[in-house]
XYZ file of N, CA and C in Angstrom:
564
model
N 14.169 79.474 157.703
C 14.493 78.224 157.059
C 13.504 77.876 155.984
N 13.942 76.885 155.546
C 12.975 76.436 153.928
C 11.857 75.653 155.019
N 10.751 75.496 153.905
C 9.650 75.061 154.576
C 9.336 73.376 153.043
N 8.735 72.671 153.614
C 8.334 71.206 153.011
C 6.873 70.876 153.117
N 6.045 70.078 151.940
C 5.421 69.803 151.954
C 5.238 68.163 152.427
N 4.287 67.935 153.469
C 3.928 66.698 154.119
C 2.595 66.138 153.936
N 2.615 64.549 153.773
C 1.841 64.069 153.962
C 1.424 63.409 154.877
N 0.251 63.025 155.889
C 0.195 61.894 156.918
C -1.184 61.472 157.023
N -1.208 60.259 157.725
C -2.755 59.826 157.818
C -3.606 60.741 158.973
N -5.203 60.827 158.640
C -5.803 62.193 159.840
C -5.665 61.855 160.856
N -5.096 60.705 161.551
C -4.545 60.429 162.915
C -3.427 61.165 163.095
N -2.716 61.507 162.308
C -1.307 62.167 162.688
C -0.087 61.313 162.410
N -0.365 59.863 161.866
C 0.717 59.075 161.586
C 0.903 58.898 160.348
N 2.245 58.341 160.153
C 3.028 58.050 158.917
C 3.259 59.309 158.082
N 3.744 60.135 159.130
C 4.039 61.633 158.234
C 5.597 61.006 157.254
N 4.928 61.725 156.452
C 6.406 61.565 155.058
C 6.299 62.886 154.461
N 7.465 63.019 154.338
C 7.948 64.405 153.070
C 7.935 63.872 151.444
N 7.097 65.448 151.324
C 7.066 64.799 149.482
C 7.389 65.904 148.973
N 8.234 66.868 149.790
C 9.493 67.806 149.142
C 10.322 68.156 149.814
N 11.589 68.234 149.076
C 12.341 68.516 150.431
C 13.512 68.889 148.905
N 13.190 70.166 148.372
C 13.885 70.679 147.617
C 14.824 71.926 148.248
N 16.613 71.231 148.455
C 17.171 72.599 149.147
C 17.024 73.524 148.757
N 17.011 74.777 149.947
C 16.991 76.119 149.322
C 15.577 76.839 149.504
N 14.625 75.789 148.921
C 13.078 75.925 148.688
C 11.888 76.454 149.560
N 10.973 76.815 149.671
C 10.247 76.961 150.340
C 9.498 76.414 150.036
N 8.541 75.684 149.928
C 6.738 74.686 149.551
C 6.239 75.037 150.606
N 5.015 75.668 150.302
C 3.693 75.265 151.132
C 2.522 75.518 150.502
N 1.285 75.885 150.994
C -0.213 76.401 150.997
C -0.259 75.077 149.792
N -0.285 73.792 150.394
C -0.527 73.120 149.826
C -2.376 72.495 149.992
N -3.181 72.308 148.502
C -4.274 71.844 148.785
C -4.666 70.758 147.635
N -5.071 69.249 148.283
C -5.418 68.440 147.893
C -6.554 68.464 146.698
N -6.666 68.165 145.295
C -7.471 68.203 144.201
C -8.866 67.539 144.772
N -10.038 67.765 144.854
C -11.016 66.985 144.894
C -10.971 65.477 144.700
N -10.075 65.014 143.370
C -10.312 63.937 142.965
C -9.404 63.226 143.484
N -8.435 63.956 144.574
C -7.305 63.028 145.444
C -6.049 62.647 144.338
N -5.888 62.907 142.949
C -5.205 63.049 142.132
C -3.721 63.911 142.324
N -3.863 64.633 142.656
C -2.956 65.714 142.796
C -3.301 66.868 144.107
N -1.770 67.483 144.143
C -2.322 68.056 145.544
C -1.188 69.483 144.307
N -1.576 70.852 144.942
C -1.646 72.501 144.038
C -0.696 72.510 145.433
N 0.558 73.568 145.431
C 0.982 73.928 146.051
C 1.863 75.646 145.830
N 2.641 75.922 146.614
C 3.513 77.101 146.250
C 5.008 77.204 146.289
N 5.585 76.950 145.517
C 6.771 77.211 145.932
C 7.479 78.232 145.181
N 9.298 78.744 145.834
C 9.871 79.871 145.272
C 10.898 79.256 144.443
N 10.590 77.758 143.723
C 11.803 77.603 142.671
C 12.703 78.450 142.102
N 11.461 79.212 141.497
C 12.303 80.037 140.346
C 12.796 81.193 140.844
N 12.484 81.565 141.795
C 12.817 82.934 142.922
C 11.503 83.773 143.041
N 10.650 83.506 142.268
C 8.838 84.189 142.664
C 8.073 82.657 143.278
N 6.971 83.391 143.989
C 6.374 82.590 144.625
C 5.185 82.099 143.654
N 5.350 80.818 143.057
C 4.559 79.994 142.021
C 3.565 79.211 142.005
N 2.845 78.206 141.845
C 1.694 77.957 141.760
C 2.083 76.568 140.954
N 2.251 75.510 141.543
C 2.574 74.154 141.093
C 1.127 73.325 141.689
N 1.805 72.279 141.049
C 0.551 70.538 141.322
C 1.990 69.278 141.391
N 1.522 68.669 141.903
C 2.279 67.273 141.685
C 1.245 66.258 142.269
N 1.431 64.993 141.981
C 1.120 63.629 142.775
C 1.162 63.605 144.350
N 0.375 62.744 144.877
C 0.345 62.925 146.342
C 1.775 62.439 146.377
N 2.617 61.533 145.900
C 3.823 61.468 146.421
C 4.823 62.060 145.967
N 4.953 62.594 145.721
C 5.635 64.364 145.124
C 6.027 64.075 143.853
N 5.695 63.441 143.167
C 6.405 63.086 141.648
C 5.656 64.157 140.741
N 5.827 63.992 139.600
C 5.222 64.672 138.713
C 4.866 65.872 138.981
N 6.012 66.961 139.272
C 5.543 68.273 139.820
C 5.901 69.117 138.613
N 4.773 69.744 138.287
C 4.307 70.628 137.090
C 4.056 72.036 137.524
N 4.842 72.787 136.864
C 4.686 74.455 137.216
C 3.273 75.066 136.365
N 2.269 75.357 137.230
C 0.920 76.215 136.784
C 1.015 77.563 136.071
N 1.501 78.402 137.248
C 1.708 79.711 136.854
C 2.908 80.318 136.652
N 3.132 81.463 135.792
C 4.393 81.850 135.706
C 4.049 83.376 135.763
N 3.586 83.937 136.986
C 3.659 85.395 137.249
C 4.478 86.412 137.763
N 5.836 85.650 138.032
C 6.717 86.690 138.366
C 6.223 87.801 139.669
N 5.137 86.746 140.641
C 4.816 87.542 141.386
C 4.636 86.464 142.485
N 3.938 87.101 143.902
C 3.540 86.062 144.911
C 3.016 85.618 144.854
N 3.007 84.177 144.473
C 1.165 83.415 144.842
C 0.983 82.808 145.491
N -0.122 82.422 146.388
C -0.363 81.764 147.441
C -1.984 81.465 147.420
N -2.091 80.625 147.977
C -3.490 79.651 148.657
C -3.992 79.262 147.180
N -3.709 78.376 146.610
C -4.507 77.509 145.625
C -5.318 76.994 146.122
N -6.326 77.012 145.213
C -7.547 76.084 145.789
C -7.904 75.680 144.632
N -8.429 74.361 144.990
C -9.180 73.575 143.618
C -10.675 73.902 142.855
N -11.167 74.268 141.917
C -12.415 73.618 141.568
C -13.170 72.311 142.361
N -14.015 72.361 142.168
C -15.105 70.876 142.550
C -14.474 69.876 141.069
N -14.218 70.279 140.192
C -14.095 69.390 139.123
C -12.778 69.159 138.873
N -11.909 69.931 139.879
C -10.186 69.416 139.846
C -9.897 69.789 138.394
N -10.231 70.689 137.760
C -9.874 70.874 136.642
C -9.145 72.420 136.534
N -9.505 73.658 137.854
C -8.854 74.610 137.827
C -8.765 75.138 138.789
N -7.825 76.017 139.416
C -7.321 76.489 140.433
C -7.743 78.037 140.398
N -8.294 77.998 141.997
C -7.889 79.757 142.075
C -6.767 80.440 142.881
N -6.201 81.365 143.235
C -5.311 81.350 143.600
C -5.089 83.343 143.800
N -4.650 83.486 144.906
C -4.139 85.030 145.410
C -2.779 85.111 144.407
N -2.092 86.436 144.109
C -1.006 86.857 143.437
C -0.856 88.054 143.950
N 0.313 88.853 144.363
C 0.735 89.650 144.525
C 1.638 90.313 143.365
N 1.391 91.132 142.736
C 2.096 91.886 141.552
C 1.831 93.379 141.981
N 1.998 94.057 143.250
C 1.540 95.610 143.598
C 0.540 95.162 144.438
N -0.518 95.333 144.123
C -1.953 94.608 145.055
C -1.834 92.972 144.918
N -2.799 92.991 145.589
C -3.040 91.388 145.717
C -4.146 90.991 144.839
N -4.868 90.310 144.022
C -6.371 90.374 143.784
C -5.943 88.452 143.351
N -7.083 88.578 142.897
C -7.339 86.552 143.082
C -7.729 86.180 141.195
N -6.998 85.150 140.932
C -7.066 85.026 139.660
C -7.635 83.396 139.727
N -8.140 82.815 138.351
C -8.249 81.302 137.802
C -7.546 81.030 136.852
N -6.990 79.384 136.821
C -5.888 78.767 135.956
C -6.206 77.713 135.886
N -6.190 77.562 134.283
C -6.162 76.060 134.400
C -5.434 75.020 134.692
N -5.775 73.849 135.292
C -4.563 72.994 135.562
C -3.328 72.743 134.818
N -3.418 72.684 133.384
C -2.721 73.006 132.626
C -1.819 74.163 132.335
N -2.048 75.425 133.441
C -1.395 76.466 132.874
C -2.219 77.431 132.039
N -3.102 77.394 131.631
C -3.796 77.516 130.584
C -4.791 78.702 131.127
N -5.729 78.858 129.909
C -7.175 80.205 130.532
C -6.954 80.413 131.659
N -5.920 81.779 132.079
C -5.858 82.220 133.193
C -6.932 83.605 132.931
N -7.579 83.951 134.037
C -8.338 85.030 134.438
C -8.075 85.673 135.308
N -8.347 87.252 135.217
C -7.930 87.827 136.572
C -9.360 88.144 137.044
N -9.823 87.814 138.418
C -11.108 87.354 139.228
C -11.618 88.945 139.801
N -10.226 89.319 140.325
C -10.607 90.676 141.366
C -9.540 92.076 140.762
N -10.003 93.133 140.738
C -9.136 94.465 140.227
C -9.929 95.528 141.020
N -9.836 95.167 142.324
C -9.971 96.558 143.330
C -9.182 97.178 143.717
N -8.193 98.516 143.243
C -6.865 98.911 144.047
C -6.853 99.210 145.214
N -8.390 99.487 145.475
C -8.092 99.759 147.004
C -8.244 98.780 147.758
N -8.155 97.458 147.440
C -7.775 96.596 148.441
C -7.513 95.474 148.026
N -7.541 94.342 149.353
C -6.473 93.273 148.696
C -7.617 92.078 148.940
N -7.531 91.003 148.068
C -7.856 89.898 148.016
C -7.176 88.412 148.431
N -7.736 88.129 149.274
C -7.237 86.715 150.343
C -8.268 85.753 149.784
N -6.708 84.566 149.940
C -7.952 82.928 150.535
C -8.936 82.650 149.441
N -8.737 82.447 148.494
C -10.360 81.953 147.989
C -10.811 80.342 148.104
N -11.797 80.159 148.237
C -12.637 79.029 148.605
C -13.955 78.524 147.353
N -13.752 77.924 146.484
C -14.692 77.374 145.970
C -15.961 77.046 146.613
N -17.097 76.868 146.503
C -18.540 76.537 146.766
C -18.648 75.227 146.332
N -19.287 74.521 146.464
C -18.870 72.826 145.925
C -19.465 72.876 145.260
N -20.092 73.869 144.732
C -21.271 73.437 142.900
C -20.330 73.979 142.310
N -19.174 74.791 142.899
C -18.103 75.057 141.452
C -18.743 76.450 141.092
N -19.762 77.325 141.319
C -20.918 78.253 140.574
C -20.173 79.668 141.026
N -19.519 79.674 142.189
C -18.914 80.788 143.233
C -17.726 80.539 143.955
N -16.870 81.576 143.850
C -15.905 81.543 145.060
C -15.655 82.726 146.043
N -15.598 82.165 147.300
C -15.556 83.239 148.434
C -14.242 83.972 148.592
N -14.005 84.390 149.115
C -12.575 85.135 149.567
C -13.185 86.076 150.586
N -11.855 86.420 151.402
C -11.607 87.398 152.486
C -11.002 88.873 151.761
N -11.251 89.855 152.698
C -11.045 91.166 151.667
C -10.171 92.068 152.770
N -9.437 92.652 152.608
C -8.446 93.424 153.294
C -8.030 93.017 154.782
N -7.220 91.923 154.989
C -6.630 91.530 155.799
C -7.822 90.099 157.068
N -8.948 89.912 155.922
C -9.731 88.812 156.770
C -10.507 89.791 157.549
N -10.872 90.992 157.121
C -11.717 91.849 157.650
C -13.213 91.413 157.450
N -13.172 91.019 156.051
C -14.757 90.811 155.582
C -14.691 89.877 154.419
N -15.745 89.072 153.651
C -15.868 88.359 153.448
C -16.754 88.609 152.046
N -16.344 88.130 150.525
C -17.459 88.215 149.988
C -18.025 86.799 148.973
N -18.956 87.113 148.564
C -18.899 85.579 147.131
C -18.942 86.367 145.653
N -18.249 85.409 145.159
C -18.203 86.174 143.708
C -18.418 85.047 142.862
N -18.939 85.435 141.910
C -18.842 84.156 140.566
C -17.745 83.872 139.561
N -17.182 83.256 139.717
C -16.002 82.901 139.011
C -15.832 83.596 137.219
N -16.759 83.556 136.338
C -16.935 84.065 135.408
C -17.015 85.471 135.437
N -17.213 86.420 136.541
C -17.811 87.708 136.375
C -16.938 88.606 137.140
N -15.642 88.999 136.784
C -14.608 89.869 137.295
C -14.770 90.892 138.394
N -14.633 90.499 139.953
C -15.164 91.549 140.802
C -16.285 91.656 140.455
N -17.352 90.732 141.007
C -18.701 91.211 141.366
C -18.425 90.411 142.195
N -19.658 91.221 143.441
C -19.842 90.288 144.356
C -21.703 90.476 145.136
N -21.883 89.098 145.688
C -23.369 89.396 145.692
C -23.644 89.619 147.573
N -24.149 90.431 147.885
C -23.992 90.949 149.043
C -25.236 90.104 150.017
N -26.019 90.020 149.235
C -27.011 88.925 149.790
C -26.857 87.443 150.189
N -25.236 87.271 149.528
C -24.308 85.838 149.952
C -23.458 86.057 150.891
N -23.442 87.237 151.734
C -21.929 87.318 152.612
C -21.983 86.209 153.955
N -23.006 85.930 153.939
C -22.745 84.483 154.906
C -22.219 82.938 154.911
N -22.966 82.588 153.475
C -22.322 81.595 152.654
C -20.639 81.930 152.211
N -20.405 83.097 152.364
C -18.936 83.207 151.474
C -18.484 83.233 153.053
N -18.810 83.662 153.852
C -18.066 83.537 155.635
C -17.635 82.532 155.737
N -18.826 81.554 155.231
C -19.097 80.074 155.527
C -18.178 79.356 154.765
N -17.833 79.853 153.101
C -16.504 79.017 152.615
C -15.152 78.931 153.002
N -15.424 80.558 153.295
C -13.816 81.440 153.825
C -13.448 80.642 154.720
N -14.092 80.662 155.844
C -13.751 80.285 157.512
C -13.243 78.658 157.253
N -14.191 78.128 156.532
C -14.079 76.382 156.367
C -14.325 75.876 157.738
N -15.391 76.385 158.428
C -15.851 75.831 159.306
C -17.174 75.579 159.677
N -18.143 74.847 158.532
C -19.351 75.184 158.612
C -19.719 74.084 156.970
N -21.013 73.846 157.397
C -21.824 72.879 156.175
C -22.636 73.505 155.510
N -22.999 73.970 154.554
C -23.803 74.939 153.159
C -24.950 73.921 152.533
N -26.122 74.159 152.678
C -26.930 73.715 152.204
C -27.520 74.584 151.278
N -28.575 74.178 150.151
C -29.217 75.337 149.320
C -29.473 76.625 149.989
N -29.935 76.693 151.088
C -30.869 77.169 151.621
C -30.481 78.315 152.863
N -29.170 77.351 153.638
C -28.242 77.758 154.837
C -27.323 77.404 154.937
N -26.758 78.133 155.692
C -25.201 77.804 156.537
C -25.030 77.292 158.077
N -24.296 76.144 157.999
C -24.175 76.197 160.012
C -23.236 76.108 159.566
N -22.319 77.300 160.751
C -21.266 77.458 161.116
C -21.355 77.821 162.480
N -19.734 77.354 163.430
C -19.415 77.228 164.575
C -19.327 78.876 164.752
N -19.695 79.582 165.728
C -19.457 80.859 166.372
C -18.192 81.070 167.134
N -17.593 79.979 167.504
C -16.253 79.820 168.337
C -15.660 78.540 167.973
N -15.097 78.178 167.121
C -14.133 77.135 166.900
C -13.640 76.768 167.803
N -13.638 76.749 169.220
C -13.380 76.281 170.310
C -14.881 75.906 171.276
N -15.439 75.944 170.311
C -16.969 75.499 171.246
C -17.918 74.714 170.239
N -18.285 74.124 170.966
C -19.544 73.355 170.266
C -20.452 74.102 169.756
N -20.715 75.616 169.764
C -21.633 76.474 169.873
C -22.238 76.629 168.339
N -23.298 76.516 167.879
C -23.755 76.509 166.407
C -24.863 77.699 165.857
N -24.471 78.239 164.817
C -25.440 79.007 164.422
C -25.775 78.996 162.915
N -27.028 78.857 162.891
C -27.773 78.377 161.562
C -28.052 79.950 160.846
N -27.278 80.726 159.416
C -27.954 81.272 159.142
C -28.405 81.557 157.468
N -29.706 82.022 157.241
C -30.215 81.546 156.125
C -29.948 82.664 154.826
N -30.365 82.668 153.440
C -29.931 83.761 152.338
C -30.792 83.109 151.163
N -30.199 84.178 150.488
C -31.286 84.096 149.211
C -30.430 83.714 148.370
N -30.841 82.687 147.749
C -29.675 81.411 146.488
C -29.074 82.723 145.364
C-alpha cells in the first residue's frame, strides 16, 4: 500500500496527515533545523524523489530530479541544503541545494554502497553507513569520498543518532535498550 507523511506532538497526540496523495508513496521524512520545512521522498513522478514542503504539507517543491531512488534526506545545520542517498546502479550520497540547485556527488565507490547520511551540527562533516550499516565513516562535505578514519566514532555517533558529540567526545548508548553509556574520545 501507499505510505503518508505524519505529523504529531512527542507525546504521540494530535497525529494529522500532511499527505495523503493517491497512488503515492511519502516517506524518510526529516524536519529542517529551522522547523521551516520538513525534506521528504516521494514516487510522484514514478522515481523515488527528493521534495520539501511546510510542516502542514503545503508548498511542496520537487528538489531533485534523478530519475533514480532517493532516500534519507537530511538537512544541513543551516537548513539551506540537503544530503541525500540515490540509487542510479550503486548507491553513493550526493548534496542539493534547497532550491534544486549545486548538486554534488559526495561518494563514487563502486564497490560499495552508501547509506543514511547525518550531518555533524557544525555543518563541517557528514557521516554515513557503508555497505548495508556494516561500518561507519565521516566525510567532509566539500571533498568527494574522503573519509577520515581517525573520526569513525563521531561518524558512529551521527549515524546511530544515539549519542551527544562534544569537541572532544562522543557518548553514545552501547544498547539502546539500556541505560548503559560509553564515552569515547578522537582527534578533531
Amino acid at each position: 500500500g501507499e505510505t503518508d507523511i505524519y505529523t504529531m506532538n512527542a507525546d504521540g497526540s494530535a497525529q494529522t496527515a500532511i499527505t495523503r496523495t493517491p497512488g503515492v508513496d511519502e516517506g524518510h521524512a526529516a524536519w529542517s533545523p529551522d522547523g521551516k520545512q520538513i525534506a521528504f521522498v516521494s514516487n510522484a513522478t514514478g522515481n523515488k524523489e527528493v521534495y520539501t514542503m511546510h510542516p502542514d504539507g503545503s508548498s511542496v517543491q520537487q528538489v531533485t530530479n534523478d530519475g533514480a531512488a532517493a532516500a534519507s534526506p537530511t538537512w544541513s545545520p543551516d537548513s539551506r541544503t540537503l544530503a541525500y542517498a540515490s540509487r542510479n546502479g550503486d548507491l553513493h550520497l550526493y548534496s542539493i541545494s534547497v532550491d534544486g540547485t549545486n548538486k554534488r556527488q559526495l561518494t563514487n565507490d563502486p564497490a560499495r554502497d552508501d547509506y543514511t547520511p547525518a550531518w555533524s551540527p557544525d555543518g563541517r562533516h557528514i557521516a554515513q553507513a557503508i555497505d548495508f550499516y556494516r561500518r561507519a565513516v565521516l566525510m567532509k562535505p566539500d571533498d568527494v569520498a574522503t573519509a577520515r578514519a581517525d573520526s569513525l566514532v563521531k561518524a558512529r555517533c551521527f549515524a546511530l543518532r544515539h549519542c551527544t558529540c562534544s569537541r572532544h567526545s562522543c557518548r553514545h548508548r552501547l544498547l539502546p535498550h539500556r541505560h548503559t553509556e560509553h564515552r569515547d574520545r578522537f582527534s578533531a
